[in-house]
Tab-separated table of C-alpha atoms (C1' of nucleotides) in Angstrom:
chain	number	residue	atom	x	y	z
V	1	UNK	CA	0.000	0.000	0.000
V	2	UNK	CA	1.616	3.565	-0.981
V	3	UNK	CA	0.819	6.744	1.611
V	4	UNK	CA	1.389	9.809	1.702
V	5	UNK	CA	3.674	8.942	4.729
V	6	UNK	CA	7.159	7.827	2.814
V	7	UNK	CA	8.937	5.957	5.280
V	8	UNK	CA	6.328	4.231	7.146
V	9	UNK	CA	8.940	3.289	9.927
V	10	UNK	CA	9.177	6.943	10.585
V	11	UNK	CA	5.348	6.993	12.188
V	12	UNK	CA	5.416	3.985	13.968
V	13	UNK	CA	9.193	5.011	15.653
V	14	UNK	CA	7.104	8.563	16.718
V	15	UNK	CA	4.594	6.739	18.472
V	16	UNK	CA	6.967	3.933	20.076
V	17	UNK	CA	9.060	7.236	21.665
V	18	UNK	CA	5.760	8.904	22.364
V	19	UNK	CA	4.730	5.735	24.616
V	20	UNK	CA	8.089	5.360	25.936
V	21	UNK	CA	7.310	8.499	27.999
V	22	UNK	CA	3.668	8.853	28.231
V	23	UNK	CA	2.353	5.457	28.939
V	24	UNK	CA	0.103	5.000	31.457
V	25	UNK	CA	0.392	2.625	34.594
V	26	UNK	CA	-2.525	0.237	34.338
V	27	UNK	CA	-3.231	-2.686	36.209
V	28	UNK	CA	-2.861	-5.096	33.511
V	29	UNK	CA	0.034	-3.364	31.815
V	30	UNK	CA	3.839	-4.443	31.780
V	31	UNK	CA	6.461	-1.590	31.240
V	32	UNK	CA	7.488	-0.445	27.969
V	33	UNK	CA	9.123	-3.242	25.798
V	34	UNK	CA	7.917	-5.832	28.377
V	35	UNK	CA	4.943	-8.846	27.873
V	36	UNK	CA	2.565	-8.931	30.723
V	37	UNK	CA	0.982	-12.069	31.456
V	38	UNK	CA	-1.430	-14.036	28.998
V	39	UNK	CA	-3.877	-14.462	31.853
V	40	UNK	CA	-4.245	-10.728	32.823
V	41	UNK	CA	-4.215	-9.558	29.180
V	42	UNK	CA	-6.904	-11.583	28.028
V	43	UNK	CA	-9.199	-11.036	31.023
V	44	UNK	CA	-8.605	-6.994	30.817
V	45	UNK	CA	-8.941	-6.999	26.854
V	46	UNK	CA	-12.687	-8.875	27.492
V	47	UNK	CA	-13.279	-5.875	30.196
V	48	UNK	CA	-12.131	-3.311	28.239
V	49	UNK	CA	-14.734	-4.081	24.636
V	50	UNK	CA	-16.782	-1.258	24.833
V	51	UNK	CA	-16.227	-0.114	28.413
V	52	UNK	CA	-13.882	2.592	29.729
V	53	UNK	CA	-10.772	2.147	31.372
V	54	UNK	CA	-12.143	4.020	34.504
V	55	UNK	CA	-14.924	1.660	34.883
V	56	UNK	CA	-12.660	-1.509	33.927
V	57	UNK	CA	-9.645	-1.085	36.862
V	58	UNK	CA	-11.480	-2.372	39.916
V	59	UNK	CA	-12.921	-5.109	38.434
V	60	UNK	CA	-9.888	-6.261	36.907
V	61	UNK	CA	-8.537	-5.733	40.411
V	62	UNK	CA	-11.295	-7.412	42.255
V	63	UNK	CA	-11.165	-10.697	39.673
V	64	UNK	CA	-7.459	-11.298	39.673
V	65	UNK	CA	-7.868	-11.578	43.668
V	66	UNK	CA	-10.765	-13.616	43.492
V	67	UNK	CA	-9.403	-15.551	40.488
V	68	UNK	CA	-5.257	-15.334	40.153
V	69	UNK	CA	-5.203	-18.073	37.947
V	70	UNK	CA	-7.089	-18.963	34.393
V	71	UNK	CA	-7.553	-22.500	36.869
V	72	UNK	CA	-9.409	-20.771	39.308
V	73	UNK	CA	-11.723	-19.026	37.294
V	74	UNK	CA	-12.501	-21.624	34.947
V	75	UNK	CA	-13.576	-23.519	38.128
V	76	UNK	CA	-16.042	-21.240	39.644
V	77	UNK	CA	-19.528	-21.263	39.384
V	78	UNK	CA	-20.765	-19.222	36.724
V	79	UNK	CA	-23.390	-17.296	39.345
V	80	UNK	CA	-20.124	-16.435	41.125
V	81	UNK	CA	-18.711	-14.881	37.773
V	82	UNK	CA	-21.363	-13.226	36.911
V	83	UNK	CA	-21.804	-11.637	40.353
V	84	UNK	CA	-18.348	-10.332	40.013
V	85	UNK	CA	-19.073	-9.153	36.620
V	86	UNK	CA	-22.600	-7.044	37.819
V	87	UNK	CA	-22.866	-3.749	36.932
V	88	UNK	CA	-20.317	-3.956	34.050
V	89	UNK	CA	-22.967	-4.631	31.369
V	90	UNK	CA	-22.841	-6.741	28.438
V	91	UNK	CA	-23.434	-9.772	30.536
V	92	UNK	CA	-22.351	-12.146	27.546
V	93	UNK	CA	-18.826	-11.507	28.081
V	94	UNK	CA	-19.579	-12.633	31.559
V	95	UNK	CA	-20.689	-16.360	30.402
V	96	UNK	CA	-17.897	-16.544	27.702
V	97	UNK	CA	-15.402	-15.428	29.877
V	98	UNK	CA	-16.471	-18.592	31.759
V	99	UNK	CA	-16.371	-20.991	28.999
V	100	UNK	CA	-13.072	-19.562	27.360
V	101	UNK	CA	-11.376	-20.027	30.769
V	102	UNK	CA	-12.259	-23.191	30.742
V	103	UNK	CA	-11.757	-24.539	27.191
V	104	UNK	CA	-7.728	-22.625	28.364
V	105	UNK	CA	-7.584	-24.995	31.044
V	106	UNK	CA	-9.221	-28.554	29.745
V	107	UNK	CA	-7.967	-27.945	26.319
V	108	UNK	CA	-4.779	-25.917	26.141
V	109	UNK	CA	-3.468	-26.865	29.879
V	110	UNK	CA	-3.805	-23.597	31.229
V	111	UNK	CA	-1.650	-21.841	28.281
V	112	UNK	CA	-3.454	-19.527	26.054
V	113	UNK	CA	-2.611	-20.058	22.366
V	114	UNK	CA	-0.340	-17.607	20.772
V	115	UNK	CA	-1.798	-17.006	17.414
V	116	UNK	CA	-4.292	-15.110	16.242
V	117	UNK	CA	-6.428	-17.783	14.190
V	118	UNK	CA	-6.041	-19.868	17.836
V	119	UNK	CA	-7.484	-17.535	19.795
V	120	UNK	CA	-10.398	-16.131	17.876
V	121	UNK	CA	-12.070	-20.010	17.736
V	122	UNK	CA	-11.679	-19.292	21.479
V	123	UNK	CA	-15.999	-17.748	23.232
V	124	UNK	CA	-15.997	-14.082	23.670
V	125	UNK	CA	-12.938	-13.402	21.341
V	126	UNK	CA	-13.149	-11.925	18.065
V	127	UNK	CA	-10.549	-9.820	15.285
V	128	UNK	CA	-9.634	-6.826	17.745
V	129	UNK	CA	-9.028	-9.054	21.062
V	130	UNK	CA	-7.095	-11.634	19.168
V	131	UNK	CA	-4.871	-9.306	17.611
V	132	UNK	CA	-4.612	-7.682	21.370
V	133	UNK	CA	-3.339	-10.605	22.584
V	134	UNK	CA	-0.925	-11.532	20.482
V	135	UNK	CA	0.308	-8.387	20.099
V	136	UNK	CA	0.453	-6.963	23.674
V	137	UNK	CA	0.903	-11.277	25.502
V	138	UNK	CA	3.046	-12.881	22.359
V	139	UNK	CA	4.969	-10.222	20.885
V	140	UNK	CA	2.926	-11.228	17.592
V	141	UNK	CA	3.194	-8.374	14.812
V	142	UNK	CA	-0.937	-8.244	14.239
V	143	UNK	CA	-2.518	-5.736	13.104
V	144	UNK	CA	-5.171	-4.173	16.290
V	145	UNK	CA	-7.862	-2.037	15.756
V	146	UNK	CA	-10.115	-0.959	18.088
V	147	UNK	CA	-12.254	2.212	18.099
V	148	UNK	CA	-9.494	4.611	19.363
V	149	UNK	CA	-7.093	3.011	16.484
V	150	UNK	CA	-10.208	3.512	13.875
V	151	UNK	CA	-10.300	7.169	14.382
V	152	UNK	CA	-6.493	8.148	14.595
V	153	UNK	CA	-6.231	6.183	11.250
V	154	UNK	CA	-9.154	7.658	9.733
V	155	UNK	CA	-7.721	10.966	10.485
V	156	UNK	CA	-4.053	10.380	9.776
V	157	UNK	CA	-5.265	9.293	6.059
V	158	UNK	CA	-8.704	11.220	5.912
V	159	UNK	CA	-10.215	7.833	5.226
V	160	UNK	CA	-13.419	9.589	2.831
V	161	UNK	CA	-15.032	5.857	3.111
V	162	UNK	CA	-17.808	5.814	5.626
V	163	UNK	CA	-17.361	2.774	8.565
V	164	UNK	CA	-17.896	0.244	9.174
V	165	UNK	CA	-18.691	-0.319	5.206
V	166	UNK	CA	-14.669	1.031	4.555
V	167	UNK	CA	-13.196	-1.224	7.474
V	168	UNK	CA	-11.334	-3.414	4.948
V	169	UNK	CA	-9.634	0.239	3.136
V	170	UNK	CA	-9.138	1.226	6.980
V	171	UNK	CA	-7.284	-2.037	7.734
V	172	UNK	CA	-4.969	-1.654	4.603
V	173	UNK	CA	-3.600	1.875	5.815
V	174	UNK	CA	-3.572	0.750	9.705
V	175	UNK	CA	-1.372	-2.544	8.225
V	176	UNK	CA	0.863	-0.256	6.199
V	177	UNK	CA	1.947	1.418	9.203
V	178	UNK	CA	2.354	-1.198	12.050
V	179	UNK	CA	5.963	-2.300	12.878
V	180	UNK	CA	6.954	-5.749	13.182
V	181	UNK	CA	8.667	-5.773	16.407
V	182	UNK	CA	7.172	-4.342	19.979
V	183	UNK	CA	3.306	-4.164	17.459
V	184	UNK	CA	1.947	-4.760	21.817
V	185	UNK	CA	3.532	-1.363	22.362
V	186	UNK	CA	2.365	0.262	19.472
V	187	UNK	CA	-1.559	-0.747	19.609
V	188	UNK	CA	-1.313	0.109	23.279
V	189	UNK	CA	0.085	3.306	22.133
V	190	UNK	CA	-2.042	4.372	19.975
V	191	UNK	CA	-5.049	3.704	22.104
V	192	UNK	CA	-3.555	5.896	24.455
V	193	UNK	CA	-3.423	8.331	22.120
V	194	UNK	CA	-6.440	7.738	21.046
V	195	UNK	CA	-7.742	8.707	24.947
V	196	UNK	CA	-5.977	11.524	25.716
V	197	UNK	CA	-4.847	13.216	22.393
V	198	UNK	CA	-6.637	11.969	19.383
V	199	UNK	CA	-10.093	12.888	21.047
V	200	UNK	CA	-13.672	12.293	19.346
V	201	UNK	CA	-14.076	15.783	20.285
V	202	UNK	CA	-11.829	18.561	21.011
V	203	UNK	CA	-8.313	16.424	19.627
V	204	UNK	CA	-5.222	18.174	21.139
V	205	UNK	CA	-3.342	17.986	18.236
V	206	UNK	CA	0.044	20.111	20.064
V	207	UNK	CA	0.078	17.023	22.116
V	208	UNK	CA	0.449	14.101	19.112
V	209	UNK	CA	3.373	12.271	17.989
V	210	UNK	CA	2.104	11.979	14.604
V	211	UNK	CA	0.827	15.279	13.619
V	212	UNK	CA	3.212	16.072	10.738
V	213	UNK	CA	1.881	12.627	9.418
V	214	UNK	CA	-1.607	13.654	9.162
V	215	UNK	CA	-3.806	14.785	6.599
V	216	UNK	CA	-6.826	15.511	8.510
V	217	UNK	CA	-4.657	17.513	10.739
V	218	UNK	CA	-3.289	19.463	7.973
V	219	UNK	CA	-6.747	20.222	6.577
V	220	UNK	CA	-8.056	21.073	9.993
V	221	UNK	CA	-11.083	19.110	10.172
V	222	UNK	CA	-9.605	16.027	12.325
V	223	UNK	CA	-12.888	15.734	14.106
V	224	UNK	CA	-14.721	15.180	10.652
V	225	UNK	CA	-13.264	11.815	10.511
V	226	UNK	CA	-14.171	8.674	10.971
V	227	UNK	CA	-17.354	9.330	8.988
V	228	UNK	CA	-19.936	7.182	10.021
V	229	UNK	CA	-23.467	5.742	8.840
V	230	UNK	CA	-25.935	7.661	11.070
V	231	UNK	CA	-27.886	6.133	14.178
V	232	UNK	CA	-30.975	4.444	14.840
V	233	UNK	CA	-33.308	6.123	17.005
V	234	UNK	CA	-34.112	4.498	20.382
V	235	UNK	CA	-37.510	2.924	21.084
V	236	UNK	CA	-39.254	3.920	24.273
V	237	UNK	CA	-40.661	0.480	26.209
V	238	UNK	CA	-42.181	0.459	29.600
V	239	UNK	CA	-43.046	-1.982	32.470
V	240	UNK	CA	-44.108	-2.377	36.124
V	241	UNK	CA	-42.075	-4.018	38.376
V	242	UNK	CA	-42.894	-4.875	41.575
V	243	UNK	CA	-40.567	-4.853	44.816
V	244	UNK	CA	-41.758	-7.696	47.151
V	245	UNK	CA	-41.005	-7.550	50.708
V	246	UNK	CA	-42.005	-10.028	53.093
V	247	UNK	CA	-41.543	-10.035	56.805
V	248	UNK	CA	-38.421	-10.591	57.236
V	249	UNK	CA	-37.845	-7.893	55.081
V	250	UNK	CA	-36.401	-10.458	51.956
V	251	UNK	CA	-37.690	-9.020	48.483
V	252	UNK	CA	-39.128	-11.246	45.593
V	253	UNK	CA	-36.422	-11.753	42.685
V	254	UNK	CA	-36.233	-13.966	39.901
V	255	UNK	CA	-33.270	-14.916	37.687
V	256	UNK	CA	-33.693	-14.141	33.679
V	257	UNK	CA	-33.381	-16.663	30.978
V	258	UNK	CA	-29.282	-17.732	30.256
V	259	UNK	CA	-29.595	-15.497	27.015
V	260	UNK	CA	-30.414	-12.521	25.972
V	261	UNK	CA	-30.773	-9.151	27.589
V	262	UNK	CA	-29.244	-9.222	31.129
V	263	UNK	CA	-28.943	-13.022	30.664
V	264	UNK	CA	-28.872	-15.055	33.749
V	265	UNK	CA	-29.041	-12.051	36.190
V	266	UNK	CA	-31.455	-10.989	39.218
V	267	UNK	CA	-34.074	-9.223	38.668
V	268	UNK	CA	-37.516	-7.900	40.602
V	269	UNK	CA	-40.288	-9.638	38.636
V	270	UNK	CA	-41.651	-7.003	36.404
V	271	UNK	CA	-44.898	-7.329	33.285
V	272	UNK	CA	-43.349	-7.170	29.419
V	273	UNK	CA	-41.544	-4.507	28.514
V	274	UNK	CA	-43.664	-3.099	25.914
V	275	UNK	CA	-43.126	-0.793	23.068
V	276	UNK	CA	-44.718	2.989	23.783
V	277	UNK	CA	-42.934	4.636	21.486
V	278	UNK	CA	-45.278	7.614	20.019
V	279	UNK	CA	-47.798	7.149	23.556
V	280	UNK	CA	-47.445	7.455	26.780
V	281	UNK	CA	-49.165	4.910	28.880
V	282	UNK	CA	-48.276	1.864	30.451
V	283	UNK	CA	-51.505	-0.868	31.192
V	284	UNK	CA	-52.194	-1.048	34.912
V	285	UNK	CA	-54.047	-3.973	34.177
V	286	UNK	CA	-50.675	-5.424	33.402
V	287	UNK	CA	-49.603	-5.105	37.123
V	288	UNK	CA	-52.732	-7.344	38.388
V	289	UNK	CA	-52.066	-10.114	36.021
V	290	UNK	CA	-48.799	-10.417	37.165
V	291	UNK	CA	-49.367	-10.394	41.262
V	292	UNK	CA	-51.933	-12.726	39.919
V	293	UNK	CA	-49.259	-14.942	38.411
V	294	UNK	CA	-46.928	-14.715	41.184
V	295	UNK	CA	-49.837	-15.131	43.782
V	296	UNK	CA	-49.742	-11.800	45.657
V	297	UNK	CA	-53.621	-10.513	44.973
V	298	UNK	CA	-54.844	-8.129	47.268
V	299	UNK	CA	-51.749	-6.909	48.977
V	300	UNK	CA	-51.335	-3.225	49.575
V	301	UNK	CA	-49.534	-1.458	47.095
V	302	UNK	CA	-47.377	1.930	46.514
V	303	UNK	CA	-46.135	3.333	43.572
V	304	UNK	CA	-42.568	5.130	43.767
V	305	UNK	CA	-40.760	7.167	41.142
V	306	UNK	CA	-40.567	5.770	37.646
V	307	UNK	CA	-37.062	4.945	36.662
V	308	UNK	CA	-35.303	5.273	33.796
V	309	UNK	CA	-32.809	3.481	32.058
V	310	UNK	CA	-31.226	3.319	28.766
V	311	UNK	CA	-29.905	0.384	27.071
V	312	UNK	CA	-27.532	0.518	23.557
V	313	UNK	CA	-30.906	-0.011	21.621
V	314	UNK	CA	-34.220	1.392	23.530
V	315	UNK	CA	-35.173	3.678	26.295
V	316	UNK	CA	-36.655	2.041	28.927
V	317	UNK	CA	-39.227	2.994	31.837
V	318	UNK	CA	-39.984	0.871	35.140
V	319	UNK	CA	-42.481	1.960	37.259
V	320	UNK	CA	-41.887	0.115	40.545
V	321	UNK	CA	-44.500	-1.054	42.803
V	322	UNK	CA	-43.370	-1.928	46.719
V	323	UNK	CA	-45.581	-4.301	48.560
V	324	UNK	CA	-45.314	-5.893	51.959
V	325	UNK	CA	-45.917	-9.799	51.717
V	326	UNK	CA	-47.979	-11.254	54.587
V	327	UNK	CA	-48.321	-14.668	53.194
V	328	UNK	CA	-47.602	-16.403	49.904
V	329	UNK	CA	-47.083	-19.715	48.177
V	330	UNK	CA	-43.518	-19.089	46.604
V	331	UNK	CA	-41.021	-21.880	46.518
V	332	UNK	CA	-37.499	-20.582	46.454
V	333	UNK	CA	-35.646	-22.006	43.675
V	334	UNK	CA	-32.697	-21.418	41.044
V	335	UNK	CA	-35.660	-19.249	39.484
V	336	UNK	CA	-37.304	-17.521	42.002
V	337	UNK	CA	-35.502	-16.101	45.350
V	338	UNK	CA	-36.113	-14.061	48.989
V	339	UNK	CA	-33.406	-11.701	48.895
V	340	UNK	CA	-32.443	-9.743	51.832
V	341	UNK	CA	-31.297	-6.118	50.677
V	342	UNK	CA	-27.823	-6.392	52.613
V	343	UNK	CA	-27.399	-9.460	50.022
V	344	UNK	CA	-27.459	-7.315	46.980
V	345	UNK	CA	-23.299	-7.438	46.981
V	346	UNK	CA	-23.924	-10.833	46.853
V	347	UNK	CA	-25.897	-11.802	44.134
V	348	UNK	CA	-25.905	-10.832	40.021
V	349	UNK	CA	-27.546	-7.883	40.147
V	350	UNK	CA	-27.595	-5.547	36.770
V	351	UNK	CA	-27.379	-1.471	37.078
V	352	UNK	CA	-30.913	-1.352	36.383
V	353	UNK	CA	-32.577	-3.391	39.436
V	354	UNK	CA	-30.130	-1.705	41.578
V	355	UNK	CA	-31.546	1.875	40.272
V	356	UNK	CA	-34.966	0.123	41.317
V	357	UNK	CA	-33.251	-0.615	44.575
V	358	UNK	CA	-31.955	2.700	44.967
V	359	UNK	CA	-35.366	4.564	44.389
V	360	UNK	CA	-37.362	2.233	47.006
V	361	UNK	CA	-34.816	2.690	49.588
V	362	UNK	CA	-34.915	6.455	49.157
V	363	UNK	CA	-38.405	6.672	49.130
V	364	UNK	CA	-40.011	4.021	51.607
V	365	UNK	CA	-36.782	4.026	53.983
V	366	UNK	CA	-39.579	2.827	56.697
V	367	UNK	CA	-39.035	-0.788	55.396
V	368	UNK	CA	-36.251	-3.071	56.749
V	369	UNK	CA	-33.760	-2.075	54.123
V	370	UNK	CA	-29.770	-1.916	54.990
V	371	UNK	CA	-28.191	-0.961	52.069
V	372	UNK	CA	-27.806	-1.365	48.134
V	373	UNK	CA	-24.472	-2.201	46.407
V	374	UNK	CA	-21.582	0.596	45.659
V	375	UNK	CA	-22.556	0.935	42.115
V	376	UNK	CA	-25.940	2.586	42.782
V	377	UNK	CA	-25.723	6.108	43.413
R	1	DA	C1'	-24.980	-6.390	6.269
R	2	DA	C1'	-27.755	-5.460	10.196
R	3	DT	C1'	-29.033	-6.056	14.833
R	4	DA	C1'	-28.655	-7.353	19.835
R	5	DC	C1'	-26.145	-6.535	23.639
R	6	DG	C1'	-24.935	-2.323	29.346
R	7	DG	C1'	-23.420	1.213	31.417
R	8	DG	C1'	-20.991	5.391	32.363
R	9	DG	C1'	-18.662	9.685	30.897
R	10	DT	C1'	-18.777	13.848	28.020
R	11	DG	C1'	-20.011	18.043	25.439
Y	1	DC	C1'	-29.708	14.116	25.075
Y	2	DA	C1'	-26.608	12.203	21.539
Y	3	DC	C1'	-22.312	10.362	21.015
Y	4	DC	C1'	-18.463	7.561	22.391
Y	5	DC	C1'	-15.980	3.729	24.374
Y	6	DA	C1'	-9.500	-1.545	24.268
Y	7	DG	C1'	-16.263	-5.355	20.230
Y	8	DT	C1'	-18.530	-10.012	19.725
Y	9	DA	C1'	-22.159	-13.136	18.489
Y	10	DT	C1'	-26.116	-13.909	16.074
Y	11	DT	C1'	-29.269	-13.354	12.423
DNA sequence: AATACGGGGTG
DNA sequence: CACCCAGTATT
């Protein structure tokens, strides 16, 4: 592929000496021309898809205590993983984080595979964390791109294509200009970068290594690029959920199905979370039928604030009902559970029940309620 | 090729 | 409130 950059050496070498001074200490990270462990790359390159480096550091923390080896994890219970993993969203990676660890450890000894092809056949990894891994774990010269990488490249070249349609054009240039030896350095580099220089918004361009290298930069419209295919609007849905609290002050919960949204967490049992986009109502005949269902007719009832919540592809509304439980005809089981409040650390709860959580306690503190997990606030 | 899949930070 | 983030799996 020819550039625009002659000596394609010369922007790798700018960013290499740029991260030789500026890289960040992060809990999975080696020094500078170092390999970290397999093990802790892996689990903070699943953390890290789509979730902030902020957000990812204490739970990367708080695994690799619980978990120091890809042994240990692959023998916990999954509940226990997915506990751990609450409140970091995209549950998924939760449950293939599970499996991968153990396909490591019954199939590979412990020892993740070193090549790319290897580890993308392995649950939860695809093109971006293989090439992670084998870049940043094995020294492997691939070729990583990840959203940060995306938009320098797209700006160093002024990629005109539209993404993701012009990923295979975008792959070509980011290729073109990855050096074969310390390519773990680089990526890591550039996503750095990609952070704290090459912005979405407001770039600080007197900051970047590789400013004289690009076009975007010397056409002053760096945060024109990447050009992307617009966005879907967001559906609104609504429900009712109810909080259940009997007398020993344990609330009704039931676990979701193993897939799909929120799959295999806790939640408060709520009606269908229907579709009222372009109206505003939400059936309260909805909220009978289900105390029907779950056996709870004719129990006091009180509405709290309606919560809100907003998921990658719709809006959502709960309205939650609390209601004290004299008497009922619930079996606990894997499916349906009395929960004690001061348990919420305990269990798989999602950001959105513990927003429900959060709104009860704050508005019907009367009830025997200790306290919700960190996360809410 | 398009859609499902969380949650938090930012302007 | 819209956009973005160390993306992957499924359809």
């Amino acid at each position: 592929m020819t550039t625009h950059i002659s000596d394609n050496s010369e922007f790798s070498a700018s960013v290499l000496r740029w991260y030789d001074e500026n890289a960040r200490a992060l809990p999975w990270r080696s020094l500078p021309g170092e390999y970290a462990d397999p093990y802790h790359v892996w689990l903070s390159e699943i953390m890290l898809q789509q979730t902030t480096v902020v957000t990812v550091s204490s739970y990367f923390k708080k695994f690799l205590e619980k978990w120091p080896s890809v042994e240990n994890l692959a023998n916990a219970p999954l509940d226990d993983v997915l506990t751990a993993w609450a409140g970091l969203g995209y549950y998924a990676r939760a449950r293939n984080l599970h499996k991968c660890a153990a396909t490591v450890w019954h199939k590979y000894g412990g020892e993740f595979p070193n090549s790319e092809k290897e580890l993308m056949e392995l649950p939860g990894i695809g093109p971006y964390t293989a090439a992670a891994i084998a870049a940043i774990a094995f020294a492997e010269p691939a070729v990583v791109i990840d959203g940060n990488i995306e938009r320098i490249i797209s700006r160093v070249f002024r990629l005109q294509e539209f993404l993701p349609k012009g990923r295979e054009v975008l792959r070509d240039y980011a290729a073109s200009v990855t050096p074969k030896l310390r390519a773990g350095d680089y990526a890591q580099a550039l996503m750095d970068m990609g952070s704290n220089v090459c912005r979405p918004k407001g770039p600080t361009c007197e900051l970047c290594p590789v400013a004289r290298f690009c076009m975007a930069h010397a056409e002053g419209d760096e945060t024109s690029f990447p050009k992307k295919a617009p966005k879907k609007i967001k559906p609104v849905k609504m429900a009712t959920v109810i909080w259940a609290e009997n007398a020993k002050g344990e609330v009704l919960m039931r676990r979701r199905a193993e897939k799909g949204l929120l799959g295999g967490m806790m939640e408060f049992p709520s009606t269908q979370w229907d579709d009222i986009s372009g109206f505003d109502d939400n059936g309260p005949e909805k909220l009978q039928a289900l105390l029907i269902e779950l056996g709870l007719i004719d129990q006091p009832v009180n509405a709290v604030s309606l919560v809100k919540h907003t998921f990658t592809h719709f809006h959502l509304k709960l309205q939650p009902h609390v209601l004290a439980v004299e008497d009922n005809d619930i079996t606990p089981s894997n499916h349906f559970l009395w929960i004690h409040p001061s348990k919420f650390g305990e269990i798989a709860l999602p950001t959105l029940m513990a927003k429900v959580a959060k709104i009860v306690k704050a508005e019907q503190g009367a009830l025997p309620f200790s306290q919700v997990r960190d996360l809410v606030r």
